[in-house]
Short mmCIF file of C-alpha atoms in Angstrom, two decimals:
data_model
loop_
_atom_site.label_atom_id
_atom_site.label_comp_id
_atom_site.label_asym_id
_atom_site.label_seq_id
_atom_site.Cartn_x
_atom_site.Cartn_y
_atom_site.Cartn_z
CA UNK O 302 -7.21 21.83 -65.39
CA UNK O 303 -9.09 25.10 -67.70
CA UNK O 304 -5.22 25.77 -68.53
CA UNK O 305 -4.95 22.60 -70.86
CA UNK O 306 -7.95 23.92 -73.16
CA UNK O 307 -5.67 26.75 -74.12
CA UNK O 308 -3.79 26.86 -77.11
CA UNK O 309 -0.45 26.91 -75.20
CA UNK O 310 -1.32 23.83 -73.91
CA UNK O 311 -2.35 22.42 -76.73
CA UNK O 312 0.07 23.25 -79.02
CA UNK O 313 3.04 21.83 -77.04
CA UNK O 314 0.54 18.86 -75.85
CA UNK O 315 0.78 17.90 -80.07
CA UNK O 316 4.45 18.34 -79.95
CA UNK O 317 5.36 16.57 -77.58
CA UNK O 318 2.78 14.02 -78.48
CA UNK O 319 4.36 14.03 -82.17
CA UNK O 320 7.44 14.33 -80.85
CA UNK O 321 7.09 11.44 -78.43
CA UNK O 322 5.79 9.30 -80.87
CA UNK O 323 8.05 9.73 -83.10
CA UNK O 324 11.12 9.36 -80.89
CA UNK O 325 9.83 5.73 -79.70
CA UNK O 326 8.79 4.65 -83.39
CA UNK O 327 12.12 5.15 -84.40
CA UNK O 328 14.15 4.29 -81.30
CA UNK O 329 12.41 0.51 -81.61
CA UNK O 330 12.72 -0.06 -84.84
CA UNK O 331 16.66 1.44 -84.36
CA UNK O 332 16.53 -1.55 -81.18
CA UNK O 333 14.71 -4.47 -83.00
CA UNK O 334 17.36 -4.02 -85.82
CA UNK O 335 19.84 -3.81 -84.21
CA UNK O 336 18.52 -6.47 -82.21
CA UNK O 337 18.35 -8.63 -85.05
CA UNK O 338 21.31 -8.50 -87.20
CA UNK O 339 23.54 -8.69 -83.38
CA UNK O 340 21.59 -11.76 -82.37
CA UNK O 341 21.57 -13.02 -85.80
CA UNK O 342 25.28 -11.91 -86.72
CA UNK O 343 26.61 -14.19 -83.22
CA UNK O 344 24.41 -16.66 -83.44
CA UNK O 345 25.39 -17.12 -87.74
CA UNK O 346 29.29 -17.22 -86.61
CA UNK O 347 28.55 -19.68 -83.83
CA UNK O 348 27.41 -22.20 -86.19
CA UNK O 349 29.23 -21.66 -88.49
CA UNK O 350 32.00 -22.16 -86.51
CA UNK O 351 30.55 -24.97 -85.02
CA UNK O 352 29.66 -26.85 -88.58
CA UNK O 353 32.85 -26.39 -89.60
CA UNK O 354 34.73 -28.01 -86.70
CA UNK O 355 32.42 -30.86 -86.54
CA UNK O 356 33.34 -31.05 -90.58
CA UNK O 357 37.24 -31.13 -90.09
CA UNK O 358 37.92 -33.15 -86.75
CA UNK O 359 35.47 -35.83 -87.44
CA UNK O 360 37.39 -37.35 -90.23
CA UNK O 361 39.82 -38.79 -87.61
CA UNK O 362 37.91 -40.05 -85.98
CA UNK O 363 37.44 -43.89 -86.21
CA UNK O 364 34.44 -46.48 -86.50
CA UNK O 365 33.05 -47.55 -84.67
CA UNK O 366 34.24 -45.40 -82.69
CA UNK O 367 34.02 -45.94 -78.72
CA UNK O 368 33.63 -43.65 -75.51
CA UNK O 369 37.45 -42.65 -75.45
CA UNK O 370 37.46 -41.40 -78.84
CA UNK O 371 33.94 -39.95 -78.46
CA UNK O 372 35.59 -37.64 -74.90
CA UNK O 373 38.63 -36.82 -77.28
CA UNK O 374 36.28 -35.55 -80.25
CA UNK O 375 34.27 -33.50 -77.27
CA UNK O 376 36.91 -31.86 -76.56
CA UNK O 377 38.54 -30.86 -79.20
CA UNK O 378 35.31 -29.19 -80.52
CA UNK O 379 35.23 -27.29 -76.92
CA UNK O 380 36.53 -23.58 -77.18
CA UNK O 381 36.55 -21.05 -74.22
CA UNK O 382 32.89 -21.49 -72.89
CA UNK O 383 31.46 -23.51 -75.28
CA UNK O 384 29.95 -26.53 -73.89
CA UNK O 385 30.08 -29.69 -76.30
CA UNK O 386 28.88 -33.04 -76.31
CA UNK O 387 29.34 -35.76 -78.41
CA UNK O 388 26.74 -39.00 -77.67
CA UNK O 389 25.73 -42.08 -80.23
CA UNK O 390 22.35 -41.38 -82.26
CA UNK O 391 19.43 -41.37 -79.98
CA UNK O 392 21.67 -41.22 -76.36
CA UNK O 393 20.16 -38.70 -74.19
CA UNK O 394 23.04 -35.79 -72.98
CA UNK O 395 23.30 -35.46 -69.36
CA UNK O 396 22.22 -31.34 -70.12
CA UNK O 397 18.56 -30.48 -69.82
CA UNK O 398 19.19 -27.03 -71.69
CA UNK O 399 19.24 -29.75 -74.75
CA UNK O 400 15.11 -30.30 -75.40
CA UNK O 401 13.82 -33.15 -76.36
CA UNK O 402 13.28 -31.00 -79.61
CA UNK O 403 15.80 -30.27 -80.93
CA UNK O 404 17.17 -33.90 -80.19
CA UNK O 405 14.00 -34.79 -82.29
CA UNK O 406 15.16 -31.99 -85.11
CA UNK O 407 18.47 -33.39 -85.36
CA UNK O 408 17.62 -37.13 -86.03
CA UNK O 409 14.84 -35.68 -88.45
CA UNK O 410 17.11 -34.27 -90.86
CA UNK O 411 21.10 -34.35 -91.69
CA UNK O 412 21.65 -30.71 -91.30
CA UNK O 413 22.50 -28.77 -88.09
CA UNK O 414 19.80 -28.18 -86.15
CA UNK O 415 19.55 -25.45 -83.25
CA UNK O 416 17.02 -22.76 -80.98
CA UNK O 417 17.62 -20.40 -78.28
CA UNK O 418 17.31 -21.88 -74.58
CA UNK O 419 16.80 -19.65 -71.04
CA UNK O 420 17.84 -20.80 -68.20
CA UNK O 421 18.09 -18.86 -64.94
CA UNK O 422 17.55 -15.10 -67.00
CA UNK O 423 20.85 -16.65 -69.33
CA UNK O 424 19.83 -16.86 -72.77
CA UNK O 425 21.53 -20.06 -75.26
CA UNK O 426 22.64 -20.59 -78.04
CA UNK O 427 21.78 -25.13 -78.43
CA UNK O 428 22.56 -26.55 -81.95
CA UNK O 429 23.16 -29.36 -82.54
CA UNK O 430 24.17 -31.99 -85.56
CA UNK O 431 24.65 -36.22 -87.05
CA UNK O 432 27.67 -37.04 -88.11
CA UNK O 433 27.73 -38.13 -92.01
CA UNK O 434 30.80 -39.91 -93.15
CA UNK O 435 33.04 -38.91 -96.02
CA UNK O 436 32.28 -41.27 -98.33
CA UNK O 437 28.17 -41.27 -99.61
CA UNK O 438 27.03 -39.66 -96.61
CA UNK O 439 26.01 -41.86 -94.50
CA UNK O 440 25.58 -41.98 -90.64
CA UNK O 441 28.20 -42.53 -88.32
CA UNK O 442 25.92 -44.01 -85.37
CA UNK O 443 27.68 -40.36 -83.68
CA UNK O 444 25.30 -37.03 -82.60
CA UNK O 445 27.10 -33.57 -81.39
CA UNK O 446 25.67 -30.89 -79.62
CA UNK O 447 26.67 -27.35 -78.55
CA UNK O 448 25.26 -25.21 -75.90
CA UNK O 449 26.86 -21.81 -76.32
CA UNK O 450 25.92 -18.97 -73.99
CA UNK O 451 24.33 -15.47 -75.56
CA UNK O 452 25.05 -13.60 -72.27
CA UNK O 453 27.74 -11.09 -73.97
CA UNK O 454 24.85 -10.54 -76.89
CA UNK O 455 22.12 -9.95 -73.79
CA UNK O 456 24.54 -7.24 -72.98
CA UNK O 457 24.97 -5.73 -75.92
CA UNK O 458 21.56 -6.00 -76.42
CA UNK O 459 20.16 -4.36 -73.44
CA UNK O 460 23.58 -1.03 -73.97
CA UNK O 461 21.28 -0.82 -77.62
CA UNK O 462 18.36 -0.85 -75.91
CA UNK O 463 19.61 1.82 -73.17
CA UNK O 464 21.00 3.32 -76.10
CA UNK O 465 17.32 3.96 -77.85
CA UNK O 466 15.95 5.41 -74.36
CA UNK O 467 18.08 7.83 -74.48
CA UNK O 468 18.29 8.94 -77.49
CA UNK O 469 14.09 9.73 -76.97
CA UNK O 470 14.17 11.62 -74.17
CA UNK O 471 16.27 14.53 -76.18
CA UNK O 472 13.66 14.71 -78.69
CA UNK O 473 11.05 14.92 -76.36
CA UNK O 474 12.42 17.43 -74.29
CA UNK O 475 12.97 18.99 -78.02
CA UNK O 476 9.32 18.80 -78.75
CA UNK O 477 8.42 20.46 -75.37
CA UNK O 478 11.07 23.17 -76.67
CA UNK O 479 9.47 23.28 -79.63
CA UNK O 480 5.97 23.79 -79.44
CA UNK O 481 7.20 26.41 -76.41
CA UNK O 482 8.62 28.65 -79.09
CA UNK O 483 5.71 27.77 -81.58
CA UNK O 484 2.73 29.03 -79.41
CA UNK O 485 4.95 31.85 -78.90
CA UNK O 486 4.98 32.78 -82.55
CA UNK O 487 1.42 32.22 -82.64
CA UNK O 488 -0.29 33.08 -79.24
CA UNK O 489 1.46 37.32 -79.27
CA UNK O 490 -0.52 38.50 -82.07
CA UNK O 491 -3.29 35.95 -80.93
CA UNK O 492 -2.69 38.19 -77.20
CA UNK O 493 -2.49 41.08 -79.29
CA UNK O 494 -5.60 40.77 -80.95
CA UNK O 495 -7.06 39.84 -77.78
CA UNK O 496 -6.44 42.67 -76.25
CA UNK O 497 -7.53 45.06 -78.71
CA UNK O 498 -10.42 43.09 -79.49
CA UNK O 499 -10.72 44.18 -75.36
CA UNK O 500 -9.67 47.70 -76.00
CA UNK O 501 -11.74 48.33 -78.91
CA UNK O 502 -15.16 47.19 -76.88
CA UNK O 503 -14.06 49.79 -74.28
CA UNK O 504 -14.03 51.81 -76.91
CA UNK O 505 -10.65 53.03 -77.69
CA UNK O 506 -11.91 52.83 -82.19
CA UNK O 507 -7.97 54.03 -82.15
CA UNK O 508 -6.46 50.49 -81.89
CA UNK O 509 -4.36 49.34 -84.62
CA UNK O 510 -2.04 46.49 -84.05
CA UNK O 511 0.89 46.58 -86.00
CA UNK O 512 0.94 43.98 -89.35
CA UNK O 513 4.78 41.80 -89.60
CA UNK O 514 5.09 39.61 -91.96
CA UNK O 515 2.46 38.53 -94.65
CA UNK O 516 1.10 34.74 -92.61
CA UNK O 517 -2.57 34.20 -92.00
CA UNK O 518 -1.43 36.45 -88.66
CA UNK O 519 -0.57 39.39 -90.50
CA UNK O 520 -3.25 39.61 -92.95
CA UNK O 521 -5.99 39.14 -89.80
CA UNK O 522 -4.72 42.10 -88.53
CA UNK O 523 -4.59 43.31 -91.63
CA UNK O 524 -8.55 42.99 -91.46
CA UNK O 525 -8.81 43.68 -87.96
CA UNK O 526 -7.16 46.98 -88.36
CA UNK O 527 -9.36 47.66 -91.55
CA UNK O 528 -12.43 46.66 -89.49
CA UNK O 529 -11.42 48.99 -86.71
CA UNK O 530 -11.06 52.21 -88.84
CA UNK O 531 -14.50 51.73 -90.36
CA UNK O 532 -16.40 50.93 -87.65
CA UNK O 533 -14.20 54.59 -86.27
CA UNK O 534 -15.15 56.02 -88.65
CA UNK O 535 -19.17 55.28 -88.83
CA UNK O 536 -18.57 55.98 -85.22
CA UNK O 537 -17.88 59.04 -85.96
CA UNK O 538 -20.08 60.68 -87.50
CA UNK O 539 -22.98 59.01 -85.97
CA UNK O 540 -21.66 61.02 -82.69
CA UNK O 541 -21.57 64.16 -84.73
CA UNK O 542 -25.12 63.35 -86.58
CA UNK O 543 -26.13 63.10 -82.44
CA UNK O 544 -24.51 65.87 -81.30
CA UNK O 545 -25.71 67.90 -84.18
CA UNK O 546 -29.06 66.43 -83.42
CA UNK O 547 -29.07 67.54 -79.99
CA UNK O 548 -27.97 71.20 -80.86
CA UNK O 549 -30.75 71.46 -82.53
CA UNK O 550 -33.23 70.60 -80.10
CA UNK O 551 -31.55 72.15 -77.47
CA UNK O 552 -30.61 75.47 -80.10
CA UNK O 553 -34.41 75.50 -80.76
CA UNK O 554 -36.13 74.47 -77.19
CA UNK O 555 -33.87 77.57 -76.34
CA UNK O 556 -34.71 79.97 -78.95
CA UNK O 557 -39.15 78.90 -78.40
CA UNK O 558 -38.52 79.88 -75.14
CA UNK O 559 -38.97 84.20 -75.83
CA UNK O 560 -41.94 83.62 -78.23
CA UNK O 561 -43.55 81.15 -75.34
CA UNK O 562 -43.42 83.51 -73.17
CA UNK O 563 -44.66 86.32 -74.91
CA UNK O 564 -47.62 83.28 -76.13
CA UNK O 565 -48.29 82.48 -72.66
CA UNK O 566 -48.85 85.90 -71.61
CA UNK O 567 -51.21 86.52 -74.06
CA UNK O 568 -52.83 82.89 -73.42
CA UNK O 569 -53.29 84.58 -69.82
CA UNK O 570 -55.61 87.24 -70.79
CA UNK O 571 -57.37 85.08 -73.34
CA UNK O 572 -57.99 83.56 -70.84
CA UNK O 573 -59.04 85.44 -68.32
CA UNK O 574 -61.15 86.39 -70.77
CA UNK O 575 -62.81 83.44 -72.23
CA UNK O 576 -66.27 83.65 -69.82
CA UNK O 577 -66.64 87.50 -71.65
CA UNK O 578 -66.34 86.20 -74.83
CA UNK O 579 -68.84 84.39 -77.09
CA UNK O 580 -69.18 80.47 -77.11
CA UNK O 581 -67.13 80.33 -80.23
CA UNK O 582 -64.28 82.40 -79.51
CA UNK O 583 -64.49 81.25 -75.78
CA UNK O 584 -63.32 77.77 -76.36
CA UNK O 585 -61.17 78.65 -79.21
CA UNK O 586 -58.98 81.13 -75.98
CA UNK O 587 -59.37 78.21 -73.81
CA UNK O 588 -58.15 75.56 -76.61
CA UNK O 589 -55.25 77.77 -77.63
CA UNK O 590 -54.64 78.37 -73.96
CA UNK O 591 -53.79 74.82 -72.90
CA UNK O 592 -52.52 74.21 -76.34
CA UNK O 593 -50.30 77.01 -75.73
CA UNK O 594 -49.73 75.21 -72.08
CA UNK O 595 -48.32 71.81 -73.57
CA UNK O 596 -46.44 73.25 -76.01
CA UNK O 597 -43.87 74.89 -73.09
CA UNK O 598 -44.16 71.56 -70.66
CA UNK O 599 -42.45 70.13 -74.37
CA UNK O 600 -40.02 72.33 -74.95
CA UNK O 601 -38.90 72.26 -70.98
CA UNK O 602 -38.33 68.85 -71.38
CA UNK O 603 -36.40 68.95 -74.10
CA UNK O 604 -34.26 71.55 -72.12
CA UNK O 605 -33.37 69.30 -69.45
CA UNK O 606 -33.04 65.61 -71.57
CA UNK O 607 -30.44 68.34 -73.92
CA UNK O 608 -28.79 68.47 -70.34
CA UNK O 609 -28.99 65.50 -69.56
CA UNK O 610 -27.55 63.89 -73.33
CA UNK O 611 -25.47 66.86 -72.51
CA UNK O 612 -23.64 65.78 -69.35
CA UNK O 613 -24.47 69.19 -68.18
CA UNK O 614 -27.08 68.21 -64.96
CA UNK O 615 -25.95 69.25 -61.72
CA UNK O 616 -27.09 67.47 -58.81
CA UNK O 617 -27.49 69.79 -55.62
CA UNK O 618 -27.44 67.52 -52.69
CA UNK O 619 -28.34 67.89 -49.21
CA UNK O 620 -29.98 65.39 -46.02
CA UNK O 621 -33.76 64.76 -47.32
CA UNK O 622 -36.07 62.48 -45.17
CA UNK O 623 -37.40 60.78 -48.02
CA UNK O 624 -41.06 60.10 -46.50
CA UNK O 625 -41.37 64.04 -46.15
CA UNK O 626 -40.45 64.95 -49.62
CA UNK O 627 -42.72 62.37 -51.25
CA UNK O 628 -45.36 63.87 -48.56
CA UNK O 629 -44.93 67.45 -49.57
CA UNK O 630 -44.78 66.67 -53.36
CA UNK O 631 -48.55 65.43 -52.65
CA UNK O 632 -49.99 68.27 -50.72
CA UNK O 633 -48.30 70.62 -53.10
CA UNK O 634 -50.26 68.44 -55.74
CA UNK O 635 -53.70 68.13 -54.00
CA UNK O 636 -53.11 64.48 -53.42
CA UNK O 637 -53.00 63.35 -50.62
CA UNK O 638 -56.28 62.96 -50.39
CA UNK O 639 -56.52 60.59 -53.45
CA UNK O 640 -53.10 58.47 -52.66
CA UNK O 641 -52.68 55.67 -50.14
CA UNK O 642 -49.14 56.95 -48.78
CA UNK O 643 -46.85 55.00 -46.16
CA UNK O 644 -44.03 57.16 -45.42
CA UNK O 645 -41.78 56.03 -42.93
CA UNK O 646 -40.26 59.56 -41.09
CA UNK O 647 -35.93 59.81 -40.87
CA UNK O 648 -35.12 58.07 -43.69
CA UNK O 649 -32.92 60.29 -44.41
CA UNK O 650 -30.79 60.08 -47.95
CA UNK O 651 -28.16 62.29 -50.14
CA UNK O 652 -30.32 64.08 -53.20
CA UNK O 653 -31.41 66.99 -55.10
CA UNK O 654 -35.02 67.66 -53.72
CA UNK O 655 -36.09 69.61 -56.28
CA UNK O 656 -34.96 66.05 -59.27
CA UNK O 657 -36.64 64.03 -56.38
CA UNK O 658 -40.04 65.66 -56.58
CA UNK O 659 -39.72 65.25 -60.57
CA UNK O 660 -39.75 61.50 -59.82
CA UNK O 661 -42.60 61.32 -57.74
CA UNK O 662 -44.67 63.94 -58.88
CA UNK O 663 -44.78 61.97 -62.81
CA UNK O 664 -45.26 58.73 -61.55
CA UNK O 665 -47.50 59.55 -59.02
CA UNK O 666 -49.77 61.82 -61.99
CA UNK O 667 -48.95 58.73 -64.06
CA UNK O 668 -51.27 56.25 -61.79
CA UNK O 669 -54.04 59.26 -61.02
CA UNK O 670 -53.83 59.38 -65.00
CA UNK O 671 -54.12 56.19 -66.84
CA UNK O 672 -54.45 53.89 -63.44
CA UNK O 673 -57.60 52.74 -61.31
CA UNK O 674 -57.86 53.65 -57.45
CA UNK O 675 -56.27 52.72 -54.92
CA UNK O 676 -53.34 54.93 -55.87
CA UNK O 677 -50.39 54.00 -53.56
CA UNK O 678 -47.10 55.05 -52.53
CA UNK O 679 -44.25 53.62 -49.65
CA UNK O 680 -41.07 54.48 -48.30
CA UNK O 681 -38.96 51.14 -47.62
CA UNK O 682 -35.11 51.61 -46.59
CA UNK O 683 -32.68 49.20 -46.06
CA UNK O 684 -29.01 48.92 -44.86
CA UNK O 685 -27.83 50.30 -48.34
CA UNK O 686 -30.68 52.04 -50.88
CA UNK O 687 -33.84 53.69 -50.04
CA UNK O 688 -37.12 52.41 -52.76
CA UNK O 689 -39.70 54.52 -53.33
CA UNK O 690 -42.50 52.21 -54.97
CA UNK O 691 -45.61 54.20 -56.50
CA UNK O 692 -48.50 51.08 -57.52
CA UNK O 693 -51.83 51.78 -58.93
CA UNK O 694 -55.00 48.99 -59.76
CA UNK O 695 -56.01 49.80 -63.92
CA UNK O 696 -55.20 47.56 -66.60
CA UNK O 697 -51.20 47.85 -65.62
CA UNK O 698 -48.50 47.65 -68.83
CA UNK O 699 -48.89 45.43 -71.54
CA UNK O 700 -45.90 42.51 -71.26
CA UNK O 701 -44.31 44.02 -75.16
CA UNK O 702 -44.77 47.55 -73.68
CA UNK O 703 -43.18 46.81 -70.32
CA UNK O 704 -39.07 47.33 -71.96
CA UNK O 705 -39.87 49.75 -73.52
CA UNK O 706 -41.54 52.65 -70.42
CA UNK O 707 -38.72 55.14 -70.31
CA UNK O 708 -37.27 55.44 -74.07
CA UNK O 709 -38.35 58.93 -74.95
CA UNK O 710 -42.01 60.38 -77.09
CA UNK O 711 -42.58 55.81 -76.75
CA UNK O 712 -46.66 55.74 -77.14
CA UNK O 713 -48.25 51.88 -76.98
CA UNK O 714 -50.47 52.79 -78.76
CA UNK O 715 -48.69 53.56 -82.34
CA UNK O 716 -52.01 54.98 -83.65
CA UNK O 717 -52.20 57.64 -80.94
CA UNK O 718 -50.41 60.36 -82.63
CA UNK O 719 -51.08 62.90 -79.48
CA UNK O 720 -51.20 62.73 -75.76
CA UNK O 721 -50.97 64.76 -73.08
CA UNK O 722 -48.59 64.66 -71.76
CA UNK O 723 -45.00 65.31 -73.73
CA UNK O 724 -44.24 61.68 -74.21
CA UNK O 725 -40.35 62.26 -72.58
CA UNK O 726 -41.90 62.46 -68.60
CA UNK O 727 -40.40 58.71 -67.55
CA UNK O 728 -37.41 58.90 -69.83
CA UNK O 729 -36.62 61.56 -67.25
CA UNK O 730 -37.84 60.94 -63.92
CA UNK O 731 -35.61 57.96 -64.94
CA UNK O 732 -32.85 60.08 -65.56
CA UNK O 733 -32.62 61.96 -62.26
CA UNK O 734 -32.76 59.22 -61.10
CA UNK O 735 -29.94 57.58 -62.97
CA UNK O 736 -28.00 60.78 -61.64
CA UNK O 737 -28.50 60.03 -57.79
CA UNK O 738 -26.23 56.65 -58.85
CA UNK O 739 -29.76 54.58 -58.25
CA UNK O 740 -32.72 53.14 -60.75
CA UNK O 741 -35.89 53.67 -61.55
CA UNK O 742 -37.71 49.91 -63.61
CA UNK O 743 -41.25 48.81 -63.50
CA UNK O 744 -43.24 45.65 -62.67
CA UNK O 745 -46.44 44.26 -63.42
CA UNK O 746 -48.83 44.19 -60.70
CA UNK O 747 -52.24 44.52 -60.34
CA UNK O 748 -51.78 47.43 -62.01
CA UNK O 749 -48.35 49.25 -62.83
CA UNK O 750 -45.98 48.95 -59.85
CA UNK O 751 -43.10 51.66 -59.87
CA UNK O 752 -40.05 51.18 -57.73
CA UNK O 753 -37.91 54.04 -57.54
CA UNK O 754 -34.57 52.77 -56.17
CA UNK O 755 -31.52 55.47 -54.70
CA UNK O 756 -28.08 55.15 -52.44
CA UNK O 757 -28.44 54.94 -48.98
CA UNK O 758 -25.66 54.99 -47.90
CA UNK O 759 -22.96 56.75 -50.86
CA UNK O 760 -23.21 60.20 -51.90
CA UNK O 761 -24.50 60.71 -55.68
CA UNK O 762 -22.09 61.12 -58.54
CA UNK O 763 -22.75 64.38 -59.72
CA UNK O 764 -22.67 63.99 -64.14
CA UNK O 765 -19.10 66.57 -65.30
CA UNK O 766 -20.46 69.42 -66.86
CA UNK O 767 -20.30 69.65 -70.38
CA UNK O 768 -18.73 72.21 -73.00
CA UNK O 769 -20.99 74.85 -74.86
CA UNK O 770 -23.51 77.30 -74.42
CA UNK O 771 -26.68 74.77 -73.78
CA UNK O 772 -28.91 76.56 -72.09
CA UNK O 773 -28.83 75.89 -68.52
CA UNK O 774 -30.85 77.40 -66.55
CA UNK O 775 -33.58 75.11 -64.46
CA UNK O 776 -37.16 75.22 -65.39
CA UNK O 777 -39.59 77.54 -63.06
CA UNK O 778 -39.99 76.66 -59.70
CA UNK O 779 -43.58 75.97 -60.41
CA UNK O 780 -44.06 74.26 -63.74
CA UNK O 781 -45.69 70.94 -62.74
CA UNK O 782 -43.15 68.20 -64.14
CA UNK O 783 -44.79 66.28 -67.07
CA UNK O 784 -47.13 63.78 -66.54
CA UNK O 785 -46.61 60.80 -69.06
CA UNK O 786 -46.76 57.10 -69.26
CA UNK O 787 -46.66 55.37 -72.97
#
């Protein structure tokens, strides 16, 4: 029944109701008017003729009249199918169609009295009048009754009713046709607007509507075109600004790699000789070494983020035993003894092992740095997906922080100017999960529970390579992934 709620159905129903009510009202008025005119005309004609004939023929009746004179008068008054009864005042005619009410009315007043009665479905006009003497208008003692069939008038009335009904049907059909035409004229631009709005929502900002005429729908189409044009300009400007920002970050990160490489070599020398320097110089050497290392991680993270933004990040897929890969990640970082692992064997998934290592190292490093023991890593498989769950028993994340955990550079404590990490680790981890066609989510638990979900039975969809000169080299194999928590 949902189609009844549509604009087309409502327009058609409205037209049908208006047209139908108009047709029925007009037909009803026509029928009642024709009926009144038809019956009134027949009735007046019959009564006038009867009155005239009674006045004319009663002149020759000798008074007091006997039964023979009354019978002759009745015979003279009968015309066609007309039935006439002539009786003395107060006598009851033998015809049951002449009611007691009519007889009393005839005797009560000198003029002609009448009424309509129906017997066996046939209508009759019944009239009666007392015959008056010519001189002085005194009663003659004679009463004349008329019974006239109105069957023909009833037949004509039925014909008028059928004609009125027959005339109403085409009007209703015309109303349906008019409603459909009106709905088509109204709904075509509305449907065009619906399609255009849907395409605009899909990102086709160049969509425009044809403007026809000068009515409200044409003005609406014009307003839509103006809005779409303004939106296209605004989005174009935003995209251009975003592209410039991404190029700036990528270019700056790329340009920093060379001086950072030189600075890292110098800091290696400083760190090696820090123990031979005096206390202040050694502290300064160790501080600059740590800061250069932090800056190097930040540059690597920015390079990685720029690849995701430019669509240049690609997967090197391989059939990987997820449990074994997670165990290797923990073992390479010396976490095997501090993390409780539940890693069932032979759960194989097509994925990029380096990117899986980045995700797991980031999650476990965050749990060890910001959470509290025990830290657990579990691998679970279903028919469609594999889940890697990392949980700790620390204070957890506040409810207002959870929606923002994977945002870039987000810090739960806005007063904290800087942190040990770059603030990009979780954002990069989630981008890697999405690159595999999976997802990375967080939920409150005894501490914080991060769950990596990877599709099991379908290959990951690789992102297309970006055009341009953005750097695409990966971080060195020995570089530890960033570990961050807001």
